[in-house]
Short mmCIF file of C-alpha atoms in Angstrom, two decimals:
data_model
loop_
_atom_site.label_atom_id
_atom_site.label_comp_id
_atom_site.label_asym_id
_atom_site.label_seq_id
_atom_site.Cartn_x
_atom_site.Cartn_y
_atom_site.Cartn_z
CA UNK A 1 -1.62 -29.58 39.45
CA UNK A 2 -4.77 -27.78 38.13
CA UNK A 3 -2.91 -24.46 39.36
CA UNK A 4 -0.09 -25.44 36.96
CA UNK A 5 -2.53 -26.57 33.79
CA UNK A 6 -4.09 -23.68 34.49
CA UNK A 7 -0.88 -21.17 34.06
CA UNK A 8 -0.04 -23.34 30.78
CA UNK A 9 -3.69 -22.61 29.25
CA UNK A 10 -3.12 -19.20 29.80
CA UNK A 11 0.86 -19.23 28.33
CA UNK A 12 -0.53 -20.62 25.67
CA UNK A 13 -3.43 -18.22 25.00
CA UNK A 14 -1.25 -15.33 25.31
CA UNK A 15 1.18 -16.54 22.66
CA UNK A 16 -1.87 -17.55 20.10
CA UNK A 17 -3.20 -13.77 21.38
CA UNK A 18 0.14 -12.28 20.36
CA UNK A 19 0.02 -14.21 17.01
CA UNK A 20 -3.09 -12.96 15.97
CA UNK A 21 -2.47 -9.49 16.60
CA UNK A 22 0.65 -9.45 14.35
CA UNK A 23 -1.62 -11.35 11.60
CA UNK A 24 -3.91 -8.45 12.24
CA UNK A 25 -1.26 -5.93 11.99
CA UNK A 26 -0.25 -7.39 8.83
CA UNK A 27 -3.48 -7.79 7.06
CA UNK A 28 -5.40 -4.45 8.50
CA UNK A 29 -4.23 -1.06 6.16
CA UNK A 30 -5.91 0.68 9.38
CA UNK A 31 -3.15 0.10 11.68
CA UNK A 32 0.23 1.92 11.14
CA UNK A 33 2.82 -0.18 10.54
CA UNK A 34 6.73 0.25 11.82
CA UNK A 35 8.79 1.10 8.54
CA UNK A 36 10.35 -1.14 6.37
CA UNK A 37 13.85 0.02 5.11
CA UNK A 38 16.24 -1.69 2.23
CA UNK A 39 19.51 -0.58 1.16
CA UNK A 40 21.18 -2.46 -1.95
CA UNK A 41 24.65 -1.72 -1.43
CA UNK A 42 26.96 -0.63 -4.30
CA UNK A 43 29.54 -3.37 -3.93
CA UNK A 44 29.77 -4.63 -7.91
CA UNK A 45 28.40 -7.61 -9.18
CA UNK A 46 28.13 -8.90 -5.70
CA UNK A 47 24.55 -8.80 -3.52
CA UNK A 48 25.07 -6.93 0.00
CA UNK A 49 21.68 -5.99 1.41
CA UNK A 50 20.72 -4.42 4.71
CA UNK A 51 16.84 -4.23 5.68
CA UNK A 52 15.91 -2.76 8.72
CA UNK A 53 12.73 -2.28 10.49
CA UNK A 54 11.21 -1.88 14.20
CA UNK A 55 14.75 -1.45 15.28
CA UNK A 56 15.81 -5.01 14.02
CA UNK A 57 18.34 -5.38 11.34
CA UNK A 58 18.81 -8.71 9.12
CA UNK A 59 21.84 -8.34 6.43
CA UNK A 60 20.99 -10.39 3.39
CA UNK A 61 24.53 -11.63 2.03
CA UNK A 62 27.71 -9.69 2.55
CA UNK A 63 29.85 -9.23 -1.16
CA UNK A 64 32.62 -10.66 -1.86
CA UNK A 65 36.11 -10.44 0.37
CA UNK A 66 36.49 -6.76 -0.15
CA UNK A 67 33.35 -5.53 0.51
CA UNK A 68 32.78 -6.60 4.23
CA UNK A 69 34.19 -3.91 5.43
CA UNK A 70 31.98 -1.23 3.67
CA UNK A 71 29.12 -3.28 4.64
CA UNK A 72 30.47 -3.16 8.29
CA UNK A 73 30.99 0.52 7.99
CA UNK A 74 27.70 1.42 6.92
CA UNK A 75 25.67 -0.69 9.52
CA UNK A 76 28.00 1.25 12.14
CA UNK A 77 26.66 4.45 10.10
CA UNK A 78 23.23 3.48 10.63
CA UNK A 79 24.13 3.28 14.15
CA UNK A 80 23.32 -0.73 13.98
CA UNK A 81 25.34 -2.29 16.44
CA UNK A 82 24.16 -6.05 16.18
CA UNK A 83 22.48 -7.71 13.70
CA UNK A 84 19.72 -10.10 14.40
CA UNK A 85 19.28 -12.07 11.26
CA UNK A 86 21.98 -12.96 8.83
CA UNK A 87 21.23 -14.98 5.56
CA UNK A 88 23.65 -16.38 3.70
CA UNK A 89 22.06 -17.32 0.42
CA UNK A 90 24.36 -19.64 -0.96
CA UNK A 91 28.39 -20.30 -1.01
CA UNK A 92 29.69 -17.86 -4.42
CA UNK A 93 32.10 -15.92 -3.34
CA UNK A 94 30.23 -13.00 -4.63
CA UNK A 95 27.37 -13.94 -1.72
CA UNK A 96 29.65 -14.75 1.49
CA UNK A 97 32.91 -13.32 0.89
CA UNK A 98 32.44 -10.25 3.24
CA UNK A 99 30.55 -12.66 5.72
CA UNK A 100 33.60 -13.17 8.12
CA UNK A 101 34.25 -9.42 8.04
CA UNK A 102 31.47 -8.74 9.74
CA UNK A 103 31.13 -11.33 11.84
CA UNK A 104 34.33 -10.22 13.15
CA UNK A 105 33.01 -6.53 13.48
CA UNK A 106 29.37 -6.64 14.67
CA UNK A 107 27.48 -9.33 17.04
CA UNK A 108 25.18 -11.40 15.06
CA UNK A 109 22.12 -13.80 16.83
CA UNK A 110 21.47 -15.67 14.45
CA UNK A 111 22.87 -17.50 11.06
CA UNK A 112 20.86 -19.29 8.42
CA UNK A 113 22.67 -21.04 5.86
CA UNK A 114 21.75 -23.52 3.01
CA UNK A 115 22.31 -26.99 3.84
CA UNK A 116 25.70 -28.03 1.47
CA UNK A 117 29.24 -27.42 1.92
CA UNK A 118 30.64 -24.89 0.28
CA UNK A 119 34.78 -25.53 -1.60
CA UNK A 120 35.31 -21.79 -1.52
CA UNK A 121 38.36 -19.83 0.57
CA UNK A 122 35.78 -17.11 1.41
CA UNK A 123 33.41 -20.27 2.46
CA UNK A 124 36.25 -21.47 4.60
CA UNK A 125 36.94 -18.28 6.52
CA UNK A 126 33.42 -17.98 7.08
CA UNK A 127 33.16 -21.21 8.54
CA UNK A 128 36.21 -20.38 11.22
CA UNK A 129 34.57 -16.60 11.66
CA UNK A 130 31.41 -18.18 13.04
CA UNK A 131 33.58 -20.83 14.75
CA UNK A 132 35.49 -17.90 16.32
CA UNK A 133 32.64 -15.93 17.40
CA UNK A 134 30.77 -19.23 19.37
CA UNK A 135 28.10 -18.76 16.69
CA UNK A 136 26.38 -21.87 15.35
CA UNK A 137 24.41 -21.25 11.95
CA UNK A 138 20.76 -23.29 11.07
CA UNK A 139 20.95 -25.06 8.22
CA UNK A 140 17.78 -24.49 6.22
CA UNK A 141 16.55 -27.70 4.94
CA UNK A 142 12.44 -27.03 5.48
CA UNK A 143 10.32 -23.47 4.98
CA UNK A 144 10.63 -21.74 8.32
CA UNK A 145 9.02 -18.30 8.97
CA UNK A 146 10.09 -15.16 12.03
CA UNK A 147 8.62 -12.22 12.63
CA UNK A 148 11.06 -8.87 11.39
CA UNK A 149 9.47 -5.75 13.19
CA UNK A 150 6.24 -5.49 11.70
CA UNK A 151 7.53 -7.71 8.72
CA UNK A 152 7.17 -11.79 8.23
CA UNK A 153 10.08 -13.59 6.77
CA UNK A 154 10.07 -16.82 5.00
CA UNK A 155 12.91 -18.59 4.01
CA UNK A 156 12.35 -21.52 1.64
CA UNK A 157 15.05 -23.95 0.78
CA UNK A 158 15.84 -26.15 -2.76
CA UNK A 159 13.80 -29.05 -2.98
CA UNK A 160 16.56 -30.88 -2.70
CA UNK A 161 20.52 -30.13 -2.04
CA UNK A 162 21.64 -33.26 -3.87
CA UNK A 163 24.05 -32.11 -6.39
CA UNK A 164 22.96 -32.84 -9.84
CA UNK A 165 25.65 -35.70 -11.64
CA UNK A 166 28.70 -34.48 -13.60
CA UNK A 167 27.44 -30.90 -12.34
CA UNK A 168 30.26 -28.31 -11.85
CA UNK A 169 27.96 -25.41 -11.15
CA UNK A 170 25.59 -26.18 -8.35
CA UNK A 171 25.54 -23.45 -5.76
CA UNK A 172 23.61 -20.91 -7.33
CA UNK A 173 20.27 -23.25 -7.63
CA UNK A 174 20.77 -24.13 -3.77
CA UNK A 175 20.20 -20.50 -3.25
CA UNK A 176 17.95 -19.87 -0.18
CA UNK A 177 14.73 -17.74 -1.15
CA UNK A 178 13.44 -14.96 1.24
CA UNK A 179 10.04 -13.96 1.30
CA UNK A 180 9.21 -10.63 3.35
CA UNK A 181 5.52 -9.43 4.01
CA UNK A 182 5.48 -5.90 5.08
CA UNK A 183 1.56 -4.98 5.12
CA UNK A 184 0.32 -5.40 1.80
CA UNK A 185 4.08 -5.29 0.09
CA UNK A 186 5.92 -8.52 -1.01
CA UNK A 187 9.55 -8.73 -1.23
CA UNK A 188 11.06 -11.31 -3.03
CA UNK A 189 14.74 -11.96 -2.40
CA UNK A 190 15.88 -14.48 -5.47
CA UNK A 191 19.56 -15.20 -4.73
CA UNK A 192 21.35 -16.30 -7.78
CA UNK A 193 18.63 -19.13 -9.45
CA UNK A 194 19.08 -19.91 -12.29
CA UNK A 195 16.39 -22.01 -15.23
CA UNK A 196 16.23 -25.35 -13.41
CA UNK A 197 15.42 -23.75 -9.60
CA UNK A 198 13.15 -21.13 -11.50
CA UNK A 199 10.93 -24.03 -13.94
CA UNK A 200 10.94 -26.19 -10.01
CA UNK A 201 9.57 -22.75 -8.16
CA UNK A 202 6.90 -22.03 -11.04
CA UNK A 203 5.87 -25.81 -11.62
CA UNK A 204 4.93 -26.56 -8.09
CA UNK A 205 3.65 -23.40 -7.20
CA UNK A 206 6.17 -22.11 -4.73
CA UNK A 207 6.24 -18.54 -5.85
CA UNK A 208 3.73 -16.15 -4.50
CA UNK A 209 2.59 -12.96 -6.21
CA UNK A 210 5.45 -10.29 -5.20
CA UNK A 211 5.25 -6.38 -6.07
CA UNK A 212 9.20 -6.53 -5.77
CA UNK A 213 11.93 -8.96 -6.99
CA UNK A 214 15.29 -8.72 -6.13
CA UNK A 215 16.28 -9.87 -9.64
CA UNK A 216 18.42 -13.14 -9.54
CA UNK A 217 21.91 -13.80 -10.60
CA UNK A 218 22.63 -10.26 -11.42
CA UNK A 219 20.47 -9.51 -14.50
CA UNK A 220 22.09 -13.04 -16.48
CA UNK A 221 19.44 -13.86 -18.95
CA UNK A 222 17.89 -17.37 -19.02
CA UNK A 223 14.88 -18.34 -20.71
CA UNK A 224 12.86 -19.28 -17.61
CA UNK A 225 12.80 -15.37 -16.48
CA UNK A 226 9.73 -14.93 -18.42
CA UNK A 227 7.49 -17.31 -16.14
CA UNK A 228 9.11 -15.89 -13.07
CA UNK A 229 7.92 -12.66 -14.61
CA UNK A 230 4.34 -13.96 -15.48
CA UNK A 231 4.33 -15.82 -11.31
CA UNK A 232 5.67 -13.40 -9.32
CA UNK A 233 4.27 -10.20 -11.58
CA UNK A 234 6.50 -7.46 -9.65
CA UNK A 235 6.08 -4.05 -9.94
CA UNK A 236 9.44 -2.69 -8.87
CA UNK A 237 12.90 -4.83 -9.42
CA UNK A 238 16.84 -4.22 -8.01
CA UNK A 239 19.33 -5.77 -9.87
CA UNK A 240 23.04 -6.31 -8.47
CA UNK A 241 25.37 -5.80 -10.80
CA UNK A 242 28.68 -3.70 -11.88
CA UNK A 243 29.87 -1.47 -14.88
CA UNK A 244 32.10 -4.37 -16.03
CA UNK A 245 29.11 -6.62 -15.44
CA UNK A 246 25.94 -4.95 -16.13
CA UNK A 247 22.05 -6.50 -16.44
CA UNK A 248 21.73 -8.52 -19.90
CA UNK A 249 20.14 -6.53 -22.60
CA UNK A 250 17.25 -9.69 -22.76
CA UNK A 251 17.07 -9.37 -19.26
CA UNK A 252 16.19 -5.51 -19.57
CA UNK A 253 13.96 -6.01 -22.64
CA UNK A 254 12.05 -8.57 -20.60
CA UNK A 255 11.55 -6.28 -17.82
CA UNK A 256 10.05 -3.40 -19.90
CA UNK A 257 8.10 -5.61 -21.10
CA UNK A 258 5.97 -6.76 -18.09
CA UNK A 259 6.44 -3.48 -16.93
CA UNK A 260 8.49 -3.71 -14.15
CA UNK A 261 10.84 -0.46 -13.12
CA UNK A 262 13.94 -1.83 -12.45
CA UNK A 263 17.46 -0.04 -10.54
CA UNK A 264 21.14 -1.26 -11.03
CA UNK A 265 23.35 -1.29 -7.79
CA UNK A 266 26.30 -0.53 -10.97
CA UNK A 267 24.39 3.46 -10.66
CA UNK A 268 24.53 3.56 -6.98
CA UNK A 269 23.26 2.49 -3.46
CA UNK A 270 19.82 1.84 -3.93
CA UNK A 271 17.23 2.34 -0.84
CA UNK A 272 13.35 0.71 -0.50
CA UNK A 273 11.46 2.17 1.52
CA UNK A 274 7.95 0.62 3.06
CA UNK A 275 5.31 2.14 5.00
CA UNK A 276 2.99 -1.38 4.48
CA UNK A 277 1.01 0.33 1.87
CA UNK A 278 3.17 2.53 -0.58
CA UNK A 279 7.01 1.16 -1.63
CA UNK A 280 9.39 3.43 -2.59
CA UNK A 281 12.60 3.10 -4.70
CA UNK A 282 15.08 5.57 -4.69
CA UNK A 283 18.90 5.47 -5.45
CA UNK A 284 21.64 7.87 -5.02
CA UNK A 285 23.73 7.76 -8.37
CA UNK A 286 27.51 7.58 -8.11
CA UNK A 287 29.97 7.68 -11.06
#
């Protein structure tokens, strides 16, 4: 018996050991940290995102119907043949529509999802794609945080998924948030919130200090922006969005305003690069 406590002190020891050096590894500049690579993809006014890093790859939302297959062809590029973490941050079909695509193309471990059913087709065939694949998604309905390489992750959920009454347009403030930590970088992954999710996020203090913002709902002005702005104060900014549907000429104004450089996926495949210290944005321009 003491033999077995014994073993479980130590089990538990080396796990709080193993925490403390990736805390360590975060918060130390000294220590050289694994890369942290983003690539926007040029899909429209759709978000498709692939970060990579320590040879782990999480994929962000997949486009809409059409674009799963360019999203499966250039993880297959990057020689990526499973992906570890898939987020899906909410139901528009602008968000999951590639989703069953590549979950028909390229193993995936594991599935987070917000917690509310979606009406969609592309929802639908999701649904049957993970079915298919014996895959069974988490339903985010609490913070939860997992290591990414040398990154941290947190995703944090709505306060609440109860759908607002009379409401006809719900999904984009049930938007799971992603939080990555790369060294002394911040990555803020927004989804598609809109005023009521953003005044809830700034109110109760949910939003931490971030020197990049993947801009929400595709550059759509709204009049909260401006305390996201003032909360999150970001340095650098991506926003996904198409020639047909280009950033909102407030939305632009507001970002020159704080100072924030800011890239349109409607110019091109954009790429972030992080070495924990320095963050890079640079974007190959296609017409």
């Amino acid at each position: 018996m003491r033999e077995k406590q014994f073993i479980s002190v130590l089990l538990v020891c080396a796990i709080l050991g193993a925490l403390s050096f990736f805390v360590f590894r975060q918060r130390n500049s000294g220590v050289k940290l694994t890369p942290l690579i983003g690539t926007f993809l040029k899909v429209g006014k759709a978000d498709a995102i692939v970060l990579e890093s320590g040879g782990r790859a999480m994929v962000i939302d997949t486009g809409e119907e059409d674009d799963g297959q360019e999203l499966v062809d250039f993880l297959k590029n990057r020689n990526i043949s499973l992906v570890d973490v898939l987020i899906i941050t909410h139901y528009d079909k602008d968000h999951v529509g590639g989703a069953d695509t590549l979950i028909a193309n390229i193993p995936v471990a594991r599935v987070l999802i917000p917690d509310y059913p979606g009406s969609s087709t592309e929802y639908t065939d999701f649904m049957a794609a993970l079915k298919s694949a014996s895959i069974e998604p988490e339903p985010v309905n609490t913070p939860l945080s997992f290591p990414f390489g040398d990154a941290l992750v947190k995703v944090d959920p709505p306060k609440s998924y109860e759908i607002p009454e009379g409401a006809i347009e719900y999904d984009n403030n049930f938007s799971l948030l992603a939080t990555v930590t790369h060294g002394s970088n911040r990555l803020l992954f927004t989804g598609d919130i809109e005023k009521e999710r953003i005044n809830e996020l700034v109110s109760e203090a949910q939003l931490p200090e971030c020197n990049f913002i993947k801009f929400p709902h595709h550059g759509i002005y709204n009049t909260a922006l401006e305390d996201l702005l003032k909360t999150v104060r970001p340095k650098y900014s991506v926003i996904c969005s198409s020639d047909k549907h280009p950033a909102e000429k407030k939305t632009l104004e507001l970002l020159k305003k704080y100072g924030v450089d800011v890239l349109e996926t409607r110019h091109g495949k954009i790429t972030l690069i992080s070495d924990g210290l320095k963050l890079e944005l640079h974007q190959k321009v296609r017409h």
